[in-house]
PDB file of C-alpha atoms in Angstrom:
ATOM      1  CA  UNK A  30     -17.373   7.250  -0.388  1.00 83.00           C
ATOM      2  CA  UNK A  31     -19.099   6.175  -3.390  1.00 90.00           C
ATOM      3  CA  UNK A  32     -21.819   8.266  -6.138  1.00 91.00           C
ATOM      4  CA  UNK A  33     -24.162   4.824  -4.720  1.00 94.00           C
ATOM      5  CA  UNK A  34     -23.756   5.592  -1.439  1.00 95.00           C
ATOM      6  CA  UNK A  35     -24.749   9.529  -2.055  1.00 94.00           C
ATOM      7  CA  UNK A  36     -27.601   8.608  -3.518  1.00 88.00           C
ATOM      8  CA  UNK A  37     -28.515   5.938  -1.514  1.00 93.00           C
ATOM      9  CA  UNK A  38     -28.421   8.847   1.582  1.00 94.00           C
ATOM     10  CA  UNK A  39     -30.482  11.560  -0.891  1.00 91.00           C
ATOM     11  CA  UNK A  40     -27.699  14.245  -0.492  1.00 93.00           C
ATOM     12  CA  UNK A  41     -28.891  14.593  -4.220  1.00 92.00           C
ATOM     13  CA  UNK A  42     -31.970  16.048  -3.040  1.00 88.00           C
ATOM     14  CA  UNK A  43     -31.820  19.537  -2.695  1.00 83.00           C
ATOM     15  CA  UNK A  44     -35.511  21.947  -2.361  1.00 83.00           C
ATOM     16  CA  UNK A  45     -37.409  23.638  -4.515  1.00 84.00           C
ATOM     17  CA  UNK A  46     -35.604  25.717  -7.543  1.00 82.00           C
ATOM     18  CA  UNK A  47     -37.783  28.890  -6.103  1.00 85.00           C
ATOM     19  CA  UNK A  48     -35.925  28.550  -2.468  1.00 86.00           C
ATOM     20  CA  UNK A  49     -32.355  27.884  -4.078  1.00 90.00           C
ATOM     21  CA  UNK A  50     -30.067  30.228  -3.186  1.00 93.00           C
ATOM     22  CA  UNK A  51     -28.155  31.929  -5.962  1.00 93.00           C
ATOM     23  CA  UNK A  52     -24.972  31.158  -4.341  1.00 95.00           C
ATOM     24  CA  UNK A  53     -25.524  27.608  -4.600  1.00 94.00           C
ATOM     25  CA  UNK A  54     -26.338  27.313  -8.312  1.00 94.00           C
ATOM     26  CA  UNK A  55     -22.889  26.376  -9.693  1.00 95.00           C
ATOM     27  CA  UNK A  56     -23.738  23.314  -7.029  1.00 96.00           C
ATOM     28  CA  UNK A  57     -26.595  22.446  -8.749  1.00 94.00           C
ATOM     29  CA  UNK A  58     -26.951  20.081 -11.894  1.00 92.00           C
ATOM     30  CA  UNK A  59     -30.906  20.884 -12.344  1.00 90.00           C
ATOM     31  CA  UNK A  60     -33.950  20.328 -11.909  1.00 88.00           C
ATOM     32  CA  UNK A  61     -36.168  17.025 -11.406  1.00 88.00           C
ATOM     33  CA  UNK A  62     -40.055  16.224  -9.997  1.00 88.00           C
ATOM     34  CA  UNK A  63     -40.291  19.716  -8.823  1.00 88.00           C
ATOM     35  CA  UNK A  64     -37.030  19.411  -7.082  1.00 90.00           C
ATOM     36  CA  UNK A  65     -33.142  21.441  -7.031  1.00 91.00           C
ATOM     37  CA  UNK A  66     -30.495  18.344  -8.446  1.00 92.00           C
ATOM     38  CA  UNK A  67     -27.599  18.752  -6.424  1.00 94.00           C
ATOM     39  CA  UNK A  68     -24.078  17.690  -8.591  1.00 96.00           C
ATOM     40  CA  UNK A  69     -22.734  14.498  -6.567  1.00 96.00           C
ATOM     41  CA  UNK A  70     -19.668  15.109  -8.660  1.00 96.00           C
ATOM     42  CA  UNK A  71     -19.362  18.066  -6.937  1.00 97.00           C
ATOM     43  CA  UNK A  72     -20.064  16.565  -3.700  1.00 97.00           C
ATOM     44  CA  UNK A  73     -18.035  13.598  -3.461  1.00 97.00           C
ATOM     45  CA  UNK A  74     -14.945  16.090  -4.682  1.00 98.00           C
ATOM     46  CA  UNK A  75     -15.929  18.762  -1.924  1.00 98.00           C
ATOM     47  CA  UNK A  76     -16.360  15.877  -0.024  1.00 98.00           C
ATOM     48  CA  UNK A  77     -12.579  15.214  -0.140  1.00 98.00           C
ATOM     49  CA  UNK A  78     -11.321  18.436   0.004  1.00 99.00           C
ATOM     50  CA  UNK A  79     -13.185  18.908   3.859  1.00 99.00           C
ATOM     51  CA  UNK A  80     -11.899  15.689   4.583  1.00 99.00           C
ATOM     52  CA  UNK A  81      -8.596  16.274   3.857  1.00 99.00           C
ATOM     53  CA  UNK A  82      -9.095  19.767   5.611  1.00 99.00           C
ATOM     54  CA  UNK A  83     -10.141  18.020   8.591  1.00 99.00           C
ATOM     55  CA  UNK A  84      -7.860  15.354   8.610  1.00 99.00           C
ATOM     56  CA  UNK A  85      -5.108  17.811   8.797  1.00 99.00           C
ATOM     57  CA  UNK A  86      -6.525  20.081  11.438  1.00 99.00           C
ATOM     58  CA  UNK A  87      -7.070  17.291  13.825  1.00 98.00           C
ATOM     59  CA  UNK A  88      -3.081  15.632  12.871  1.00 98.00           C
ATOM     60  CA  UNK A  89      -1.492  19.260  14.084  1.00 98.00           C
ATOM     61  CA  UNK A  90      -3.761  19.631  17.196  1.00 97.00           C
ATOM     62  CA  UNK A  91      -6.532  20.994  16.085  1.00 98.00           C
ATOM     63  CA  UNK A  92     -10.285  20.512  17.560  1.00 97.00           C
ATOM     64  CA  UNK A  93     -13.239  20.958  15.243  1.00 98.00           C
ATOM     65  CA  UNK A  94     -16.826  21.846  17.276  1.00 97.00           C
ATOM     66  CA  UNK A  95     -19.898  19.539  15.162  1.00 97.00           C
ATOM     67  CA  UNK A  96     -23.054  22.005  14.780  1.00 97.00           C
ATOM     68  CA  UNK A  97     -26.414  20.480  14.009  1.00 96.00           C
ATOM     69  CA  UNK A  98     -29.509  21.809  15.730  1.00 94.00           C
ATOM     70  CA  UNK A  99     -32.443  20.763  13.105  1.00 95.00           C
ATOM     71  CA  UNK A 100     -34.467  17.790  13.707  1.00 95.00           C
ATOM     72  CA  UNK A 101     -32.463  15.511  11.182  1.00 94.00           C
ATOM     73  CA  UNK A 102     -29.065  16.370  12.180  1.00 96.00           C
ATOM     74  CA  UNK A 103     -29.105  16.279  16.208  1.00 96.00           C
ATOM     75  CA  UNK A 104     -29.080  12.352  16.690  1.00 97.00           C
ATOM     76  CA  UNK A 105     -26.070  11.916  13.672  1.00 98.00           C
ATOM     77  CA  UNK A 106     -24.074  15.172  15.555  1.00 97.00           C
ATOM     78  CA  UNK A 107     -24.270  13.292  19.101  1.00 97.00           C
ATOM     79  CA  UNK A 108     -23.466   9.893  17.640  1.00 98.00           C
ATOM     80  CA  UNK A 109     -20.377  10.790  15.563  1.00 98.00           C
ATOM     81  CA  UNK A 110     -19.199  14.009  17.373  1.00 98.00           C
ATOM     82  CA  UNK A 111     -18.937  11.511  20.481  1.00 98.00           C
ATOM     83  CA  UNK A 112     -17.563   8.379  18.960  1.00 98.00           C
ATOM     84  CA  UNK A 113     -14.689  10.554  17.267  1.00 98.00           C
ATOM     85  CA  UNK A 114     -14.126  12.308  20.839  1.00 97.00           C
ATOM     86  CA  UNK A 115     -15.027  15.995  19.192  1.00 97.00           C
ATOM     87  CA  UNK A 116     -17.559  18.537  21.341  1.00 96.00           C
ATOM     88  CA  UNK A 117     -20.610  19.819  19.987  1.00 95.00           C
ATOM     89  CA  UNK A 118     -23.780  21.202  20.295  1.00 94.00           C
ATOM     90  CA  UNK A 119     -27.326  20.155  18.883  1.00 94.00           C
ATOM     91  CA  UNK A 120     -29.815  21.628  21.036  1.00 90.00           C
ATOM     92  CA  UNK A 121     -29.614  25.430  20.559  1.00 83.00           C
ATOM     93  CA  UNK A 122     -26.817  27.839  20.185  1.00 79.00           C
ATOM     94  CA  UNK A 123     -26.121  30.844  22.665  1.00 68.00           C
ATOM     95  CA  UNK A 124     -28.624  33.620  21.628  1.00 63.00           C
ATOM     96  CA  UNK A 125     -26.449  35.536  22.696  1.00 54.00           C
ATOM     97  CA  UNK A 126     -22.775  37.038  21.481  1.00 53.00           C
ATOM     98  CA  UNK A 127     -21.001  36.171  24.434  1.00 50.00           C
ATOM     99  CA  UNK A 128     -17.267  36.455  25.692  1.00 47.00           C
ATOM    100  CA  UNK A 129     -17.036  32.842  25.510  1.00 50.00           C
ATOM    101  CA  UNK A 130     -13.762  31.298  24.826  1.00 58.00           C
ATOM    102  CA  UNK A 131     -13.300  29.957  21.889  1.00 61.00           C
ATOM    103  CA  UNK A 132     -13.842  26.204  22.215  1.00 77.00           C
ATOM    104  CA  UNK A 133     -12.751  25.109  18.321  1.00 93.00           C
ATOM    105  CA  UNK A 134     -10.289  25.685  15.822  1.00 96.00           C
ATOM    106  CA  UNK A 135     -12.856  25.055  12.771  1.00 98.00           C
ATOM    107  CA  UNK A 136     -16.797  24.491  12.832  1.00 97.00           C
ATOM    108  CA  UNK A 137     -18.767  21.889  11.190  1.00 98.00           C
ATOM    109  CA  UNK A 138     -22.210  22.931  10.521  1.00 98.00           C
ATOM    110  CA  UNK A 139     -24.637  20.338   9.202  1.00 97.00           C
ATOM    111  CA  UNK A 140     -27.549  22.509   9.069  1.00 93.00           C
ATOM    112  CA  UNK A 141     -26.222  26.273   8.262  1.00 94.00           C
ATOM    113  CA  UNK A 142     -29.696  27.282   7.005  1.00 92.00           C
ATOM    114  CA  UNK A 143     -31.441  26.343  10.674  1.00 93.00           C
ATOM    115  CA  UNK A 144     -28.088  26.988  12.732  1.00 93.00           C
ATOM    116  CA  UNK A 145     -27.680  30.496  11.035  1.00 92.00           C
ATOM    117  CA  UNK A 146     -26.645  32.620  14.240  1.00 91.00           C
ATOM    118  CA  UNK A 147     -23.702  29.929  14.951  1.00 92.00           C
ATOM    119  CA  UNK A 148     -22.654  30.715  11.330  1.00 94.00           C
ATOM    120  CA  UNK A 149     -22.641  34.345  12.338  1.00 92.00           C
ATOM    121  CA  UNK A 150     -20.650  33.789  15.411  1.00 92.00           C
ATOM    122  CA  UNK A 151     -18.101  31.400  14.062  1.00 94.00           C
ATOM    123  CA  UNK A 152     -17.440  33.805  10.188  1.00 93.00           C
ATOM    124  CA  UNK A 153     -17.566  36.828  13.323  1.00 92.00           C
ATOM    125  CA  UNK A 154     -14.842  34.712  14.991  1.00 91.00           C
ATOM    126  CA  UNK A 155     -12.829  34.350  11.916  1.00 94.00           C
ATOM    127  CA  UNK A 156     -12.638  30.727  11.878  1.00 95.00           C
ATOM    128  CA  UNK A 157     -13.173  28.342   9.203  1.00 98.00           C
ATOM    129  CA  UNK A 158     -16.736  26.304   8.352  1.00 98.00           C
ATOM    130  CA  UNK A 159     -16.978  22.938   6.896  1.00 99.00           C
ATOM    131  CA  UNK A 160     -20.544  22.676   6.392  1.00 98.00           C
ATOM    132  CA  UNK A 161     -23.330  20.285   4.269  1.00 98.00           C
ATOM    133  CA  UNK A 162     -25.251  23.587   2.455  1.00 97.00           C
ATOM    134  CA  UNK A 163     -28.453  22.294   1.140  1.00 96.00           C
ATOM    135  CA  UNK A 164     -29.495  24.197  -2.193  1.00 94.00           C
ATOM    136  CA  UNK A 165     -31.601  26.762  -0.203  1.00 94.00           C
ATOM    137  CA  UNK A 166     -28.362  27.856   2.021  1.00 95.00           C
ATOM    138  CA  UNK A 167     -25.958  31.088   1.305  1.00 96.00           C
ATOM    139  CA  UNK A 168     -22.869  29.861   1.042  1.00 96.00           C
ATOM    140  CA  UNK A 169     -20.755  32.851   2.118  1.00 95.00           C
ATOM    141  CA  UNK A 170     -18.198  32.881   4.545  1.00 95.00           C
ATOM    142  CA  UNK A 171     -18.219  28.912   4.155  1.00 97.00           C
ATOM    143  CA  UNK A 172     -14.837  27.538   4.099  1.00 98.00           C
ATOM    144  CA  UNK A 173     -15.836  24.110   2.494  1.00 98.00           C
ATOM    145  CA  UNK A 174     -19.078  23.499   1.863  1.00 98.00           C
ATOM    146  CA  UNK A 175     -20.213  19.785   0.988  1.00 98.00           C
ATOM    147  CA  UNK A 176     -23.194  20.741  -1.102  1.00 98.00           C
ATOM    148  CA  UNK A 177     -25.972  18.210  -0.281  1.00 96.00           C
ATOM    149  CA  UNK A 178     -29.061  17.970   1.712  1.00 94.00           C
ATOM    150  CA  UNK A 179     -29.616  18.986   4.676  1.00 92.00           C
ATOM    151  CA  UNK A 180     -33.452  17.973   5.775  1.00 92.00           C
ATOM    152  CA  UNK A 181     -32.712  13.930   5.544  1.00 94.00           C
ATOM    153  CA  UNK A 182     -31.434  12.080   8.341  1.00 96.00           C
ATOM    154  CA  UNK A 183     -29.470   9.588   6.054  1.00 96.00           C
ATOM    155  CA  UNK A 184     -28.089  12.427   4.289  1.00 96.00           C
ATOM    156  CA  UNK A 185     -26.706  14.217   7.623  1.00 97.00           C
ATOM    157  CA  UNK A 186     -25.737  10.764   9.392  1.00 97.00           C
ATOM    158  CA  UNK A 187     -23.499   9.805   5.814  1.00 97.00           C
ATOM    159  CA  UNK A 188     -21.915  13.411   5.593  1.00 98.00           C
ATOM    160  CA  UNK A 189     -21.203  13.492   9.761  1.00 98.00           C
ATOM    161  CA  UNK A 190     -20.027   9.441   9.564  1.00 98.00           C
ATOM    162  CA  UNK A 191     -17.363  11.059   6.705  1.00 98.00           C
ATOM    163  CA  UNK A 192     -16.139  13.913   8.889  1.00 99.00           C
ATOM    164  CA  UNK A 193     -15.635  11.966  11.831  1.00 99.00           C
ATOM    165  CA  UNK A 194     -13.268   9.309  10.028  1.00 99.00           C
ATOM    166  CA  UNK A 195     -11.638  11.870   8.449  1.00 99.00           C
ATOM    167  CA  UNK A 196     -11.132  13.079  12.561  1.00 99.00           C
ATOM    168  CA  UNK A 197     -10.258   9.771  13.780  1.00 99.00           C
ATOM    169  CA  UNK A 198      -7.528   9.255  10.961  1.00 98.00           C
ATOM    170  CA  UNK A 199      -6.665  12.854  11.819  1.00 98.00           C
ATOM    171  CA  UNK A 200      -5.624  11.170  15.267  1.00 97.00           C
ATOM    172  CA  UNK A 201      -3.914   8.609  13.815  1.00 97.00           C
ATOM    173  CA  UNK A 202      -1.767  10.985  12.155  1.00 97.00           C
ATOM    174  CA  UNK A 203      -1.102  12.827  15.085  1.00 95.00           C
ATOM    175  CA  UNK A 204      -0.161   9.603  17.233  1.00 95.00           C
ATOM    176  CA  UNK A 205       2.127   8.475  14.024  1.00 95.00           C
ATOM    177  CA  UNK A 206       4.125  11.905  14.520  1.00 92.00           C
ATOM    178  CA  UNK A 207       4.656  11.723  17.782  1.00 91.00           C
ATOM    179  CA  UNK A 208       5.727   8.127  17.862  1.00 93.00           C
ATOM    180  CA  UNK A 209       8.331   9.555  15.094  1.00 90.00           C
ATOM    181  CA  UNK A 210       9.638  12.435  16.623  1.00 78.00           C
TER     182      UNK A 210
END
């Protein structure tokens, strides 16, 4: 993943400095055309972090459920959540709390702002969120947020492409162990 290929994507672009969300301002390196800057320093480290996160949940057994109901994240959560073999859901989530089993050892959200009652299910559930927070998104109860932008299909494809190679080496891991053992 490359600062080119961020920008290329506009994760830079975050909303308007009135929207931002105070939790999101150490994410933020300013302000441009009216605009939040989002710090693709910051991303492309965060960026790592998840991945590593990821990679390592999916090497010990782990399954990690891809989120996305907004317009520009549905089509890059189907495409990526089924070519790395991982469920998810981007039409609508449950409105209500359920007894549902737990189907996921970690979420991915890559629209927390419009999937906010799957955020409150999954922090509820005590289980860990990677998520792309856009500069208008709380960030609480976020395990590893990939600060970026949320509202641009490029943006959500590049940031859902990264988490499901970071899955698919995760399996490659896995498959290395066991041929070891």
């Amino acid at each position: 993943m490359t600062f080119a290929e961020l920008l290329a994507a506009r994760v830079h672009v975050g909303d308007a400095p009135d929207r931002s969300h105070p939790g999101m301002q150490p994410f933020l390196f300013g302000e441009r055309n009216g605009l939040a800057v989002i710090d693709l320093r910051q991303t492309l480290a965060l960026i790592d972090v998840a991945y590593g996160f990821v990679h390592d949940l999916v090497a010990d057994g782990g399954t990690l459920l891809f989120v996305g109901t907004s317009e520009p994240a549905r089509e890059a959560v189907e495409e990526h959540a089924l070519r790395c073999g991982m469920p998810y859901v981007n039409q609508s989530w449950p409105k209500k709390k359920t007894n549902r089993r737990t189907v996921a050892d970690a979420y991915f959200l890559v629209s927390p702002g419009a999937d906010e009652r799957a955020r409150q299910d999954v922090v509820a559930r005590q289980l860990p969120i990677v998520a792309l927070v856009d500069a208008d998104v709380d960030p609480t109860g976020i395990l590893h947020v990939i600060p970026g932008n949320d509202d641009v299909a490029l943006s959500c494809d590049l940031v859902c492409r990264i988490i499901a190679d970071a899955v698919e080496d995760g399996r490659k891991e896995a498959t290395r162990r066991q041929a070891e053992a």
